PDB file of C-alpha atoms and ligand atoms in Angstrom:
ATOM      1  CA  MET A   1      -0.121  -0.205   0.108  1.00  0.00           C
ATOM      2  CA  ALA A   2       1.401   3.517  -0.820  1.00  0.00           C
ATOM      3  CA  LEU A   3       1.476   5.897   1.931  1.00  0.00           C
ATOM      4  CA  VAL A   4      -1.567   7.809   2.861  1.00  0.00           C
ATOM      5  CA  SER A   5      -2.681  10.907   4.441  1.00  0.00           C
ATOM      6  CA  ALA A   6      -3.463  10.744   8.204  1.00  0.00           C
ATOM      7  CA  LYS A   7      -6.879  12.033   7.689  1.00  0.00           C
ATOM      8  CA  GLU A   8      -8.979   9.323   7.185  1.00  0.00           C
ATOM      9  CA  MET A   9      -7.195   6.776   9.767  1.00  0.00           C
ATOM     10  CA  LEU A  10      -7.890   9.853  12.486  1.00  0.00           C
ATOM     11  CA  GLU A  11     -11.453  10.516  11.594  1.00  0.00           C
ATOM     12  CA  LYS A  12     -12.123   7.040  11.774  1.00  0.00           C
ATOM     13  CA  ALA A  13     -10.300   7.051  15.265  1.00  0.00           C
ATOM     14  CA  ARG A  14     -12.233   9.914  16.567  1.00  0.00           C
ATOM     15  CA  ASP A  15     -15.466   8.315  15.383  1.00  0.00           C
ATOM     16  CA  GLY A  16     -14.714   5.005  16.934  1.00  0.00           C
ATOM     17  CA  LYS A  17     -13.150   6.090  20.092  1.00  0.00           C
ATOM     18  CA  TYR A  18      -9.658   5.071  19.659  1.00  0.00           C
ATOM     19  CA  ALA A  19      -6.308   6.289  18.830  1.00  0.00           C
ATOM     20  CA  VAL A  20      -3.604   5.884  16.385  1.00  0.00           C
ATOM     21  CA  GLY A  21       0.084   5.493  17.758  1.00  0.00           C
ATOM     22  CA  GLN A  22       2.934   7.786  15.924  1.00  0.00           C
ATOM     23  CA  PHE A  23       5.765   6.371  16.922  1.00  0.00           C
ATOM     24  CA  ASN A  24       8.990   8.161  15.892  1.00  0.00           C
ATOM     25  CA  ILE A  25      11.462   6.470  13.789  1.00  0.00           C
ATOM     26  CA  ASN A  26      15.739   6.806  13.608  1.00  0.00           C
ATOM     27  CA  ASN A  27      16.747   4.432  11.436  1.00  0.00           C
ATOM     28  CA  LEU A  28      15.873   1.208   9.620  1.00  0.00           C
ATOM     29  CA  GLU A  29      15.571  -0.830  12.589  1.00  0.00           C
ATOM     30  CA  TRP A  30      12.967   1.276  14.394  1.00  0.00           C
ATOM     31  CA  THR A  31      11.020   1.758  11.095  1.00  0.00           C
ATOM     32  CA  LYS A  32      10.976  -2.253  10.288  1.00  0.00           C
ATOM     33  CA  SER A  33       9.852  -2.954  14.062  1.00  0.00           C
ATOM     34  CA  ILE A  34       6.947  -0.542  14.152  1.00  0.00           C
ATOM     35  CA  LEU A  35       6.057  -1.431  10.490  1.00  0.00           C
ATOM     36  CA  GLN A  36       6.281  -5.292  11.317  1.00  0.00           C
ATOM     37  CA  THR A  37       4.125  -4.898  14.459  1.00  0.00           C
ATOM     38  CA  ALA A  38       1.562  -2.390  12.839  1.00  0.00           C
ATOM     39  CA  GLN A  39       0.913  -5.126  10.018  1.00  0.00           C
ATOM     40  CA  GLU A  40       0.749  -8.232  12.625  1.00  0.00           C
ATOM     41  CA  LEU A  41      -1.735  -6.231  14.844  1.00  0.00           C
ATOM     42  CA  ASN A  42      -3.762  -5.128  11.750  1.00  0.00           C
ATOM     43  CA  SER A  43      -3.370  -1.489  13.095  1.00  0.00           C
ATOM     44  CA  PRO A  44      -3.131   2.069  11.101  1.00  0.00           C
ATOM     45  CA  VAL A  45       0.434   3.464  12.248  1.00  0.00           C
ATOM     46  CA  ILE A  46       2.074   6.690  11.830  1.00  0.00           C
ATOM     47  CA  LEU A  47       5.607   7.086  11.427  1.00  0.00           C
ATOM     48  CA  GLY A  48       7.072  10.350  13.110  1.00  0.00           C
ATOM     49  CA  VAL A  49      10.243  11.894  11.883  1.00  0.00           C
ATOM     50  CA  SER A  50      11.588  14.842  13.794  1.00  0.00           C
ATOM     51  CA  GLU A  51      13.969  16.832  11.858  1.00  0.00           C
ATOM     52  CA  GLY A  52      17.221  15.853  13.870  1.00  0.00           C
ATOM     53  CA  ALA A  53      16.555  12.169  12.947  1.00  0.00           C
ATOM     54  CA  GLY A  54      15.499  13.156   9.245  1.00  0.00           C
ATOM     55  CA  LYS A  55      18.997  15.021   9.208  1.00  0.00           C
ATOM     56  CA  TYR A  56      20.637  11.581  11.110  1.00  0.00           C
ATOM     57  CA  MET A  57      19.242   9.606   8.260  1.00  0.00           C
ATOM     58  CA  THR A  58      20.839  12.064   5.549  1.00  0.00           C
ATOM     59  CA  GLY A  59      17.763  13.676   4.673  1.00  0.00           C
ATOM     60  CA  PHE A  60      13.957  13.363   4.137  1.00  0.00           C
ATOM     61  CA  LYS A  61      14.520  12.141   0.648  1.00  0.00           C
ATOM     62  CA  THR A  62      16.314   8.977   2.051  1.00  0.00           C
ATOM     63  CA  VAL A  63      13.728   9.157   4.628  1.00  0.00           C
ATOM     64  CA  THR A  64      10.614   8.724   1.937  1.00  0.00           C
ATOM     65  CA  ALA A  65      12.711   6.361  -0.329  1.00  0.00           C
ATOM     66  CA  MET A  66      13.456   3.818   2.632  1.00  0.00           C
ATOM     67  CA  VAL A  67       9.966   3.839   4.052  1.00  0.00           C
ATOM     68  CA  LYS A  68       8.124   3.421   0.722  1.00  0.00           C
ATOM     69  CA  ALA A  69      10.925   0.566  -0.385  1.00  0.00           C
ATOM     70  CA  MET A  70      10.245  -1.111   3.145  1.00  0.00           C
ATOM     71  CA  ILE A  71       6.273  -0.854   2.555  1.00  0.00           C
ATOM     72  CA  GLU A  72       6.575  -2.684  -0.726  1.00  0.00           C
ATOM     73  CA  GLU A  73       9.265  -5.227   0.190  1.00  0.00           C
ATOM     74  CA  MET A  74       7.705  -6.016   3.722  1.00  0.00           C
ATOM     75  CA  ASN A  75       4.216  -6.502   1.671  1.00  0.00           C
ATOM     76  CA  ILE A  76       2.778  -4.097   4.267  1.00  0.00           C
ATOM     77  CA  THR A  77      -1.233  -3.561   3.810  1.00  0.00           C
ATOM     78  CA  VAL A  78      -2.102  -1.482   6.792  1.00  0.00           C
ATOM     79  CA  PRO A  79      -2.114   2.301   6.179  1.00  0.00           C
ATOM     80  CA  VAL A  80       1.017   3.890   7.143  1.00  0.00           C
ATOM     81  CA  ALA A  81       1.476   7.823   7.358  1.00  0.00           C
ATOM     82  CA  LEU A  82       4.980   9.272   7.025  1.00  0.00           C
ATOM     83  CA  HIS A  83       4.757  12.437   9.173  1.00  0.00           C
ATOM     84  CA  LEU A  84       7.172  15.130  10.068  1.00  0.00           C
ATOM     85  CA  ASP A  85       7.316  15.649  13.842  1.00  0.00           C
ATOM     86  CA  HIS A  86       7.489  19.295  15.395  1.00  0.00           C
ATOM     87  CA  GLY A  87       8.115  20.785  11.650  1.00  0.00           C
ATOM     88  CA  SER A  88       9.732  24.266  11.301  1.00  0.00           C
ATOM     89  CA  TYR A  89       8.038  26.316   8.603  1.00  0.00           C
ATOM     90  CA  GLU A  90      11.158  25.595   6.116  1.00  0.00           C
ATOM     91  CA  GLY A  91      11.198  21.694   7.261  1.00  0.00           C
ATOM     92  CA  CYS A  92       7.323  21.287   6.141  1.00  0.00           C
ATOM     93  CA  TYR A  93       8.369  22.642   2.580  1.00  0.00           C
ATOM     94  CA  LYS A  94      11.057  20.140   2.503  1.00  0.00           C
ATOM     95  CA  CYS A  95       9.248  17.509   3.524  1.00  0.00           C
ATOM     96  CA  ILE A  96       6.423  18.308   1.215  1.00  0.00           C
ATOM     97  CA  GLU A  97       8.833  17.712  -1.523  1.00  0.00           C
ATOM     98  CA  ALA A  98      10.256  14.775   0.047  1.00  0.00           C
ATOM     99  CA  GLY A  99       7.062  13.214  -0.617  1.00  0.00           C
ATOM    100  CA  PHE A 100       5.845  12.897   2.842  1.00  0.00           C
ATOM    101  CA  SER A 101       2.193  11.903   3.283  1.00  0.00           C
ATOM    102  CA  SER A 102       1.444  14.101   6.674  1.00  0.00           C
ATOM    103  CA  ILE A 103       3.204  17.320   8.134  1.00  0.00           C
ATOM    104  CA  MET A 104       3.289  18.649  11.489  1.00  0.00           C
ATOM    105  CA  PHE A 105       3.746  22.556  11.596  1.00  0.00           C
ATOM    106  CA  ASP A 106       4.752  23.708  15.202  1.00  0.00           C
ATOM    107  CA  GLY A 107       4.146  27.090  15.074  1.00  0.00           C
ATOM    108  CA  SER A 108       3.558  27.101  18.790  1.00  0.00           C
ATOM    109  CA  HIS A 109       6.760  29.384  19.512  1.00  0.00           C
ATOM    110  CA  PHE A 110       5.694  32.566  17.415  1.00  0.00           C
ATOM    111  CA  PRO A 111       3.096  35.093  18.526  1.00  0.00           C
ATOM    112  CA  ILE A 112      -0.614  33.745  17.707  1.00  0.00           C
ATOM    113  CA  GLU A 113      -1.135  35.894  14.562  1.00  0.00           C
ATOM    114  CA  GLU A 114       2.128  34.512  13.232  1.00  0.00           C
ATOM    115  CA  ASN A 115       1.241  30.754  13.634  1.00  0.00           C
ATOM    116  CA  VAL A 116      -2.421  31.545  12.492  1.00  0.00           C
ATOM    117  CA  ALA A 117      -0.880  32.925   9.335  1.00  0.00           C
ATOM    118  CA  LYS A 118       1.790  30.620   8.414  1.00  0.00           C
ATOM    119  CA  THR A 119      -0.525  27.399   9.125  1.00  0.00           C
ATOM    120  CA  LYS A 120      -2.975  28.621   7.070  1.00  0.00           C
ATOM    121  CA  GLU A 121      -0.799  29.021   4.279  1.00  0.00           C
ATOM    122  CA  LEU A 122       0.425  25.394   4.783  1.00  0.00           C
ATOM    123  CA  VAL A 123      -3.156  24.060   5.134  1.00  0.00           C
ATOM    124  CA  GLU A 124      -3.856  25.324   1.746  1.00  0.00           C
ATOM    125  CA  VAL A 125      -0.557  23.661   0.568  1.00  0.00           C
ATOM    126  CA  CYS A 126      -1.510  20.527   2.138  1.00  0.00           C
ATOM    127  CA  ALA A 127      -4.718  20.755   1.067  1.00  0.00           C
ATOM    128  CA  LYS A 128      -3.957  20.865  -2.606  1.00  0.00           C
ATOM    129  CA  LYS A 129      -1.693  17.992  -2.352  1.00  0.00           C
ATOM    130  CA  GLY A 130      -3.721  15.707  -0.346  1.00  0.00           C
ATOM    131  CA  LEU A 131      -1.828  15.611   2.711  1.00  0.00           C
ATOM    132  CA  SER A 132      -2.797  15.849   6.589  1.00  0.00           C
ATOM    133  CA  LEU A 133      -1.615  18.924   8.587  1.00  0.00           C
ATOM    134  CA  GLU A 134      -0.828  18.777  12.492  1.00  0.00           C
ATOM    135  CA  ALA A 135      -0.839  22.197  13.790  1.00  0.00           C
ATOM    136  CA  GLU A 136       0.268  23.189  17.316  1.00  0.00           C
ATOM    137  CA  VAL A 137      -1.004  25.877  19.644  1.00  0.00           C
ATOM    138  CA  GLY A 138       0.829  27.889  21.804  1.00  0.00           C
ATOM    139  CA  SER A 139       0.865  27.124  25.356  1.00  0.00           C
ATOM    140  CA  ILE A 140       0.239  29.209  28.377  1.00  0.00           C
ATOM    141  CA  GLY A 141       1.601  28.607  31.808  1.00  0.00           C
ATOM    142  CA  GLY A 142       0.356  26.018  33.701  1.00  0.00           C
ATOM    143  CA  GLU A 143      -0.288  28.585  36.584  1.00  0.00           C
ATOM    144  CA  GLU A 144      -3.022  28.589  38.959  1.00  0.00           C
ATOM    145  CA  ASP A 145      -3.612  30.027  42.200  1.00  0.00           C
ATOM    146  CA  GLY A 146      -0.019  30.915  41.993  1.00  0.00           C
ATOM    147  CA  VAL A 147       1.117  27.278  41.859  1.00  0.00           C
ATOM    148  CA  VAL A 148       3.203  26.690  38.754  1.00  0.00           C
ATOM    149  CA  GLY A 149       1.598  23.249  37.167  1.00  0.00           C
ATOM    150  CA  LEU A 150       4.102  20.569  35.287  1.00  0.00           C
ATOM    151  CA  GLY A 151       3.190  20.509  31.733  1.00  0.00           C
ATOM    152  CA  GLU A 152       1.642  23.555  29.867  1.00  0.00           C
ATOM    153  CA  CYS A 153      -1.947  24.351  28.944  1.00  0.00           C
ATOM    154  CA  ALA A 154      -3.164  25.839  25.552  1.00  0.00           C
ATOM    155  CA  ASP A 155      -5.676  28.661  25.552  1.00  0.00           C
ATOM    156  CA  PRO A 156      -9.013  26.822  23.990  1.00  0.00           C
ATOM    157  CA  ASP A 157      -9.699  30.347  22.194  1.00  0.00           C
ATOM    158  CA  GLU A 158      -6.322  30.272  19.886  1.00  0.00           C
ATOM    159  CA  CYS A 159      -7.155  26.246  19.661  1.00  0.00           C
ATOM    160  CA  LYS A 160     -10.273  27.777  17.833  1.00  0.00           C
ATOM    161  CA  LYS A 161      -8.457  29.957  15.581  1.00  0.00           C
ATOM    162  CA  ILE A 162      -6.337  27.125  14.366  1.00  0.00           C
ATOM    163  CA  ALA A 163      -8.867  24.905  14.104  1.00  0.00           C
ATOM    164  CA  ASP A 164     -10.948  27.197  12.086  1.00  0.00           C
ATOM    165  CA  LEU A 165      -8.194  27.115   9.594  1.00  0.00           C
ATOM    166  CA  GLY A 166      -9.161  23.822   8.489  1.00  0.00           C
ATOM    167  CA  VAL A 167      -6.331  21.728  10.158  1.00  0.00           C
ATOM    168  CA  THR A 168      -6.258  17.984   9.689  1.00  0.00           C
ATOM    169  CA  ILE A 169      -5.387  17.444  13.362  1.00  0.00           C
ATOM    170  CA  LEU A 170      -4.258  19.654  16.411  1.00  0.00           C
ATOM    171  CA  ALA A 171      -1.760  18.988  19.141  1.00  0.00           C
ATOM    172  CA  ALA A 172      -2.835  21.198  22.285  1.00  0.00           C
ATOM    173  CA  GLY A 173      -0.868  21.236  25.617  1.00  0.00           C
ATOM    174  CA  ILE A 174      -3.081  19.819  28.400  1.00  0.00           C
ATOM    175  CA  GLY A 175      -0.291  19.280  30.767  1.00  0.00           C
ATOM    176  CA  ASN A 176       1.440  16.715  29.196  1.00  0.00           C
ATOM    177  CA  ILE A 177       5.307  16.816  28.316  1.00  0.00           C
ATOM    178  CA  HIS A 178       7.597  15.362  26.023  1.00  0.00           C
ATOM    179  CA  GLY A 179       9.979  12.923  27.829  1.00  0.00           C
ATOM    180  CA  LYS A 180       9.636  10.952  31.535  1.00  0.00           C
ATOM    181  CA  TYR A 181       7.197  12.770  33.626  1.00  0.00           C
ATOM    182  CA  PRO A 182       8.340  14.110  36.954  1.00  0.00           C
ATOM    183  CA  ALA A 183       7.444  12.474  40.158  1.00  0.00           C
ATOM    184  CA  ASN A 184       5.222  15.512  41.098  1.00  0.00           C
ATOM    185  CA  TRP A 185       3.702  15.642  38.122  1.00  0.00           C
ATOM    186  CA  GLN A 186      -0.230  16.761  38.318  1.00  0.00           C
ATOM    187  CA  GLY A 187      -1.652  14.636  35.909  1.00  0.00           C
ATOM    188  CA  LEU A 188      -3.452  15.729  32.349  1.00  0.00           C
ATOM    189  CA  ARG A 189      -5.631  18.543  32.763  1.00  0.00           C
ATOM    190  CA  PHE A 190      -9.357  17.068  31.242  1.00  0.00           C
ATOM    191  CA  ASP A 191     -10.766  20.573  32.233  1.00  0.00           C
ATOM    192  CA  VAL A 192      -8.845  21.942  29.596  1.00  0.00           C
ATOM    193  CA  LEU A 193      -9.126  19.386  27.183  1.00  0.00           C
ATOM    194  CA  GLU A 194     -12.815  19.533  27.227  1.00  0.00           C
ATOM    195  CA  ALA A 195     -13.066  23.304  26.761  1.00  0.00           C
ATOM    196  CA  ILE A 196     -10.581  22.707  23.691  1.00  0.00           C
ATOM    197  CA  LYS A 197     -12.792  20.208  22.532  1.00  0.00           C
ATOM    198  CA  LYS A 198     -15.803  22.579  23.126  1.00  0.00           C
ATOM    199  CA  LYS A 199     -14.497  25.186  21.079  1.00  0.00           C
ATOM    200  CA  THR A 200     -12.613  22.989  18.383  1.00  0.00           C
ATOM    201  CA  GLY A 201     -15.464  20.890  17.147  1.00  0.00           C
ATOM    202  CA  ASP A 202     -14.597  17.985  15.167  1.00  0.00           C
ATOM    203  CA  THR A 203     -11.109  18.250  14.662  1.00  0.00           C
ATOM    204  CA  PRO A 204      -9.064  15.420  16.079  1.00  0.00           C
ATOM    205  CA  LEU A 205      -6.952  16.252  18.932  1.00  0.00           C
ATOM    206  CA  VAL A 206      -3.358  14.764  19.200  1.00  0.00           C
ATOM    207  CA  LEU A 207      -1.666  13.881  22.708  1.00  0.00           C
ATOM    208  CA  HIS A 208       1.895  14.524  22.360  1.00  0.00           C
ATOM    209  CA  GLY A 209       4.287  13.153  25.430  1.00  0.00           C
ATOM    210  CA  GLY A 210       2.506   9.559  25.421  1.00  0.00           C
ATOM    211  CA  THR A 211       5.265   8.046  27.429  1.00  0.00           C
ATOM    212  CA  GLY A 212       4.567   7.317  31.032  1.00  0.00           C
ATOM    213  CA  ILE A 213       1.121   8.266  31.119  1.00  0.00           C
ATOM    214  CA  PRO A 214      -1.217   6.151  33.030  1.00  0.00           C
ATOM    215  CA  THR A 215      -3.240   4.245  30.992  1.00  0.00           C
ATOM    216  CA  ASP A 216      -6.516   5.204  32.684  1.00  0.00           C
ATOM    217  CA  MET A 217      -5.460   8.886  31.476  1.00  0.00           C
ATOM    218  CA  ILE A 218      -4.858   7.703  28.297  1.00  0.00           C
ATOM    219  CA  LYS A 219      -8.502   5.992  27.888  1.00  0.00           C
ATOM    220  CA  LYS A 220     -10.075   9.312  29.435  1.00  0.00           C
ATOM    221  CA  ALA A 221      -8.240  11.462  26.732  1.00  0.00           C
ATOM    222  CA  ILE A 222      -9.180   9.151  23.724  1.00  0.00           C
ATOM    223  CA  SER A 223     -12.905   9.605  25.291  1.00  0.00           C
ATOM    224  CA  LEU A 224     -12.736  13.233  25.098  1.00  0.00           C
ATOM    225  CA  GLY A 225     -11.542  13.872  21.599  1.00  0.00           C
ATOM    226  CA  VAL A 226      -7.977  12.479  21.451  1.00  0.00           C
ATOM    227  CA  ALA A 227      -7.302  10.498  18.386  1.00  0.00           C
ATOM    228  CA  LYS A 228      -3.662  10.590  17.857  1.00  0.00           C
ATOM    229  CA  ILE A 229      -1.080   9.991  20.691  1.00  0.00           C
ATOM    230  CA  ASN A 230       2.834  10.226  20.145  1.00  0.00           C
ATOM    231  CA  VAL A 231       5.414   7.953  21.750  1.00  0.00           C
ATOM    232  CA  ASN A 232       8.907   8.236  21.207  1.00  0.00           C
ATOM    233  CA  THR A 233      10.957   8.317  24.537  1.00  0.00           C
ATOM    234  CA  GLU A 234       9.507   4.777  25.807  1.00  0.00           C
ATOM    235  CA  CYS A 235      10.724   3.050  22.635  1.00  0.00           C
ATOM    236  CA  GLN A 236      14.217   4.736  22.960  1.00  0.00           C
ATOM    237  CA  LEU A 237      14.302   3.449  26.643  1.00  0.00           C
ATOM    238  CA  ALA A 238      13.073   0.003  25.732  1.00  0.00           C
ATOM    239  CA  PHE A 239      16.043   0.013  22.814  1.00  0.00           C
ATOM    240  CA  GLN A 240      18.771   1.378  25.225  1.00  0.00           C
ATOM    241  CA  GLU A 241      17.808  -1.320  28.035  1.00  0.00           C
ATOM    242  CA  ALA A 242      17.689  -4.342  25.689  1.00  0.00           C
ATOM    243  CA  THR A 243      20.959  -3.310  24.236  1.00  0.00           C
ATOM    244  CA  ARG A 244      22.661  -2.729  27.211  1.00  0.00           C
ATOM    245  CA  LYS A 245      21.556  -6.404  28.587  1.00  0.00           C
ATOM    246  CA  TYR A 246      23.167  -7.812  25.200  1.00  0.00           C
ATOM    247  CA  ILE A 247      26.448  -6.288  25.293  1.00  0.00           C
ATOM    248  CA  GLU A 248      26.716  -7.152  29.097  1.00  0.00           C
ATOM    249  CA  GLU A 249      26.395 -10.653  27.967  1.00  0.00           C
ATOM    250  CA  GLY A 250      29.099 -10.223  25.823  1.00  0.00           C
ATOM    251  CA  LYS A 251      28.237 -12.372  22.975  1.00  0.00           C
ATOM    252  CA  ASP A 252      30.303 -11.053  20.889  1.00  0.00           C
ATOM    253  CA  LEU A 253      32.091 -12.835  17.738  1.00  0.00           C
ATOM    254  CA  ALA A 254      34.796 -14.045  19.566  1.00  0.00           C
ATOM    255  CA  GLY A 255      37.050 -11.083  19.327  1.00  0.00           C
ATOM    256  CA  LYS A 256      36.001 -10.147  16.156  1.00  0.00           C
ATOM    257  CA  GLY A 257      33.264  -7.592  17.964  1.00  0.00           C
ATOM    258  CA  PHE A 258      29.407  -7.647  17.892  1.00  0.00           C
ATOM    259  CA  ASP A 259      27.303  -8.922  14.455  1.00  0.00           C
ATOM    260  CA  PRO A 260      25.802  -5.394  13.918  1.00  0.00           C
ATOM    261  CA  ARG A 261      22.548  -7.525  12.872  1.00  0.00           C
ATOM    262  CA  LYS A 262      22.538  -9.138  16.274  1.00  0.00           C
ATOM    263  CA  LEU A 263      23.551  -6.426  18.426  1.00  0.00           C
ATOM    264  CA  LEU A 264      20.512  -4.391  17.052  1.00  0.00           C
ATOM    265  CA  ALA A 265      18.277  -7.452  17.394  1.00  0.00           C
ATOM    266  CA  PRO A 266      16.873  -7.444  21.148  1.00  0.00           C
ATOM    267  CA  GLY A 267      16.390  -3.433  20.652  1.00  0.00           C
ATOM    268  CA  ALA A 268      14.338  -4.089  17.678  1.00  0.00           C
ATOM    269  CA  GLN A 269      12.241  -6.553  19.731  1.00  0.00           C
ATOM    270  CA  ALA A 270      12.076  -4.327  22.584  1.00  0.00           C
ATOM    271  CA  ILE A 271      10.388  -1.539  20.124  1.00  0.00           C
ATOM    272  CA  LYS A 272       8.151  -3.972  18.681  1.00  0.00           C
ATOM    273  CA  ASP A 273       6.874  -5.170  22.425  1.00  0.00           C
ATOM    274  CA  THR A 274       6.539  -1.334  23.567  1.00  0.00           C
ATOM    275  CA  VAL A 275       4.654  -0.605  19.933  1.00  0.00           C
ATOM    276  CA  LYS A 276       2.315  -3.695  20.372  1.00  0.00           C
ATOM    277  CA  GLU A 277       1.449  -2.341  24.440  1.00  0.00           C
ATOM    278  CA  LYS A 278       1.049   0.707  23.022  1.00  0.00           C
ATOM    279  CA  MET A 279      -1.881  -0.260  20.577  1.00  0.00           C
ATOM    280  CA  GLU A 280      -3.412  -2.192  22.788  1.00  0.00           C
ATOM    281  CA  ILE A 281      -3.681   0.824  25.069  1.00  0.00           C
ATOM    282  CA  PHE A 282      -4.769   2.847  22.252  1.00  0.00           C
ATOM    283  CA  GLY A 283      -7.241   0.373  21.219  1.00  0.00           C
ATOM    284  CA  SER A 284      -6.058   0.534  17.087  1.00  0.00           C
ATOM    285  CA  ILE A 285      -5.622  -3.080  16.899  1.00  0.00           C
ATOM    286  CA  GLY A 286      -7.904  -4.656  14.228  1.00  0.00           C
ATOM    287  CA  LYS A 287      -8.698  -1.311  12.533  1.00  0.00           C
ATOM    288  CA  ALA A 288      -6.809  -1.086   9.775  1.00  0.00           C
TER     289      ALA A 288
HETATM  290  P1  LIG B 301       7.679  11.255  24.432  1.00  0.00           P
HETATM  291  O1  LIG B 301       9.267  11.221  23.938  1.00  0.00           O
HETATM  292  O2  LIG B 301       7.568  11.866  25.773  1.00  0.00           O
HETATM  293  O3  LIG B 301       6.940   9.789  24.105  1.00  0.00           O
HETATM  294  O4  LIG B 301       6.747  12.172  23.251  1.00  0.00           O
HETATM  295  C1  LIG B 301       6.729  11.930  21.707  1.00  0.00           C
HETATM  296  C2  LIG B 301       6.371  13.154  20.988  1.00  0.00           C
HETATM  297  O5  LIG B 301       5.380  13.902  21.534  1.00  0.00           O
HETATM  298  C3  LIG B 301       6.821  13.137  20.093  1.00  0.00           C
HETATM  299  O6  LIG B 301       6.141  14.452  19.135  1.00  0.00           O
END
C-alpha cells in the first residue's frame, strides 16, 4: 500500500473512540519494527520523523525512499502515514517536496497571529497535495492560584483560531510533556481538554508526550477527543535497556566484535513489544 494521509485514519479513530499511535523513527531497525508490528496487529500507524532524525538519516528524501521501499518489500497493507514531527516552516516545505504524506507545523513558539498566518498557508498547500496537516497551539503557563503546574496548557480560544483554518489535526498542551514525567507531575488537565474540544468541534486532537502517561488517563483523553498519541521516549528506553543487556552478556564474535544485526536485534524486539503494548492501550488493533 502507498503512503497515506493521516486524515482518514484519524477521523475513523475519532469516531470509533480509539487513537492511532505515532511512533518516531530514527533508522532502519526502528522503522522495520514499527511496520512489522502494525502489520501483525492489523493497525494503522503513523511514522513520526523529527527534523533531527531526518538529518541523521541523511535527509528527508532518504527517509521517504526507505519507508516506501520497506512498505513494498515487507508487503505492508495497513495504512501508514509518514509524518514530520514538530516541523519548522522550512522543514515542512522540505518534507512536502520529499514525498511525506503528513506534516506537522509547530508554530507554537510564534505569536498567535504569525502561527495562524503560517498554518493557514500550509493548510492550503497540504490540501492541494492531499496531505494531512497537524498544527500546534501556543501554550499558556500552567499556573493557577499562584502554583505553577507541570506541563503547560493551551488557550482554548487560540485552539479555535487554528482549528477553524481547517487543519487536519490539532496538538494542544493539556499538561503533557515530552520525555519522562517528574514524580510530582499533576496529571493531564481534562478540564482544559474538554474546553478545547468544545471550541474545536470535530478536529481530531493529538496528545504529545505519550511516554509514561497512566493507562486510565490515556483512555479518558481518547474518550474526550484525542485520536492520535505520540510515543518516542518509551521506545528509546526499551531499545537502550535491551541493547545494554545484550552487550553485558558479551556475545561478541570471539574477538571480532559484535555482529551488527545480532547486536540490534534485542532492541528491535523491545521496540516491537513497546509498540504492541501501546496499540493495545490506544485501541487501534484490528482497525486497519
Ligand atoms: P515522548 O518522547 O514523551 O514519548 O513524546 C513523543 C512526542 O510527543 C513526539 O512528538
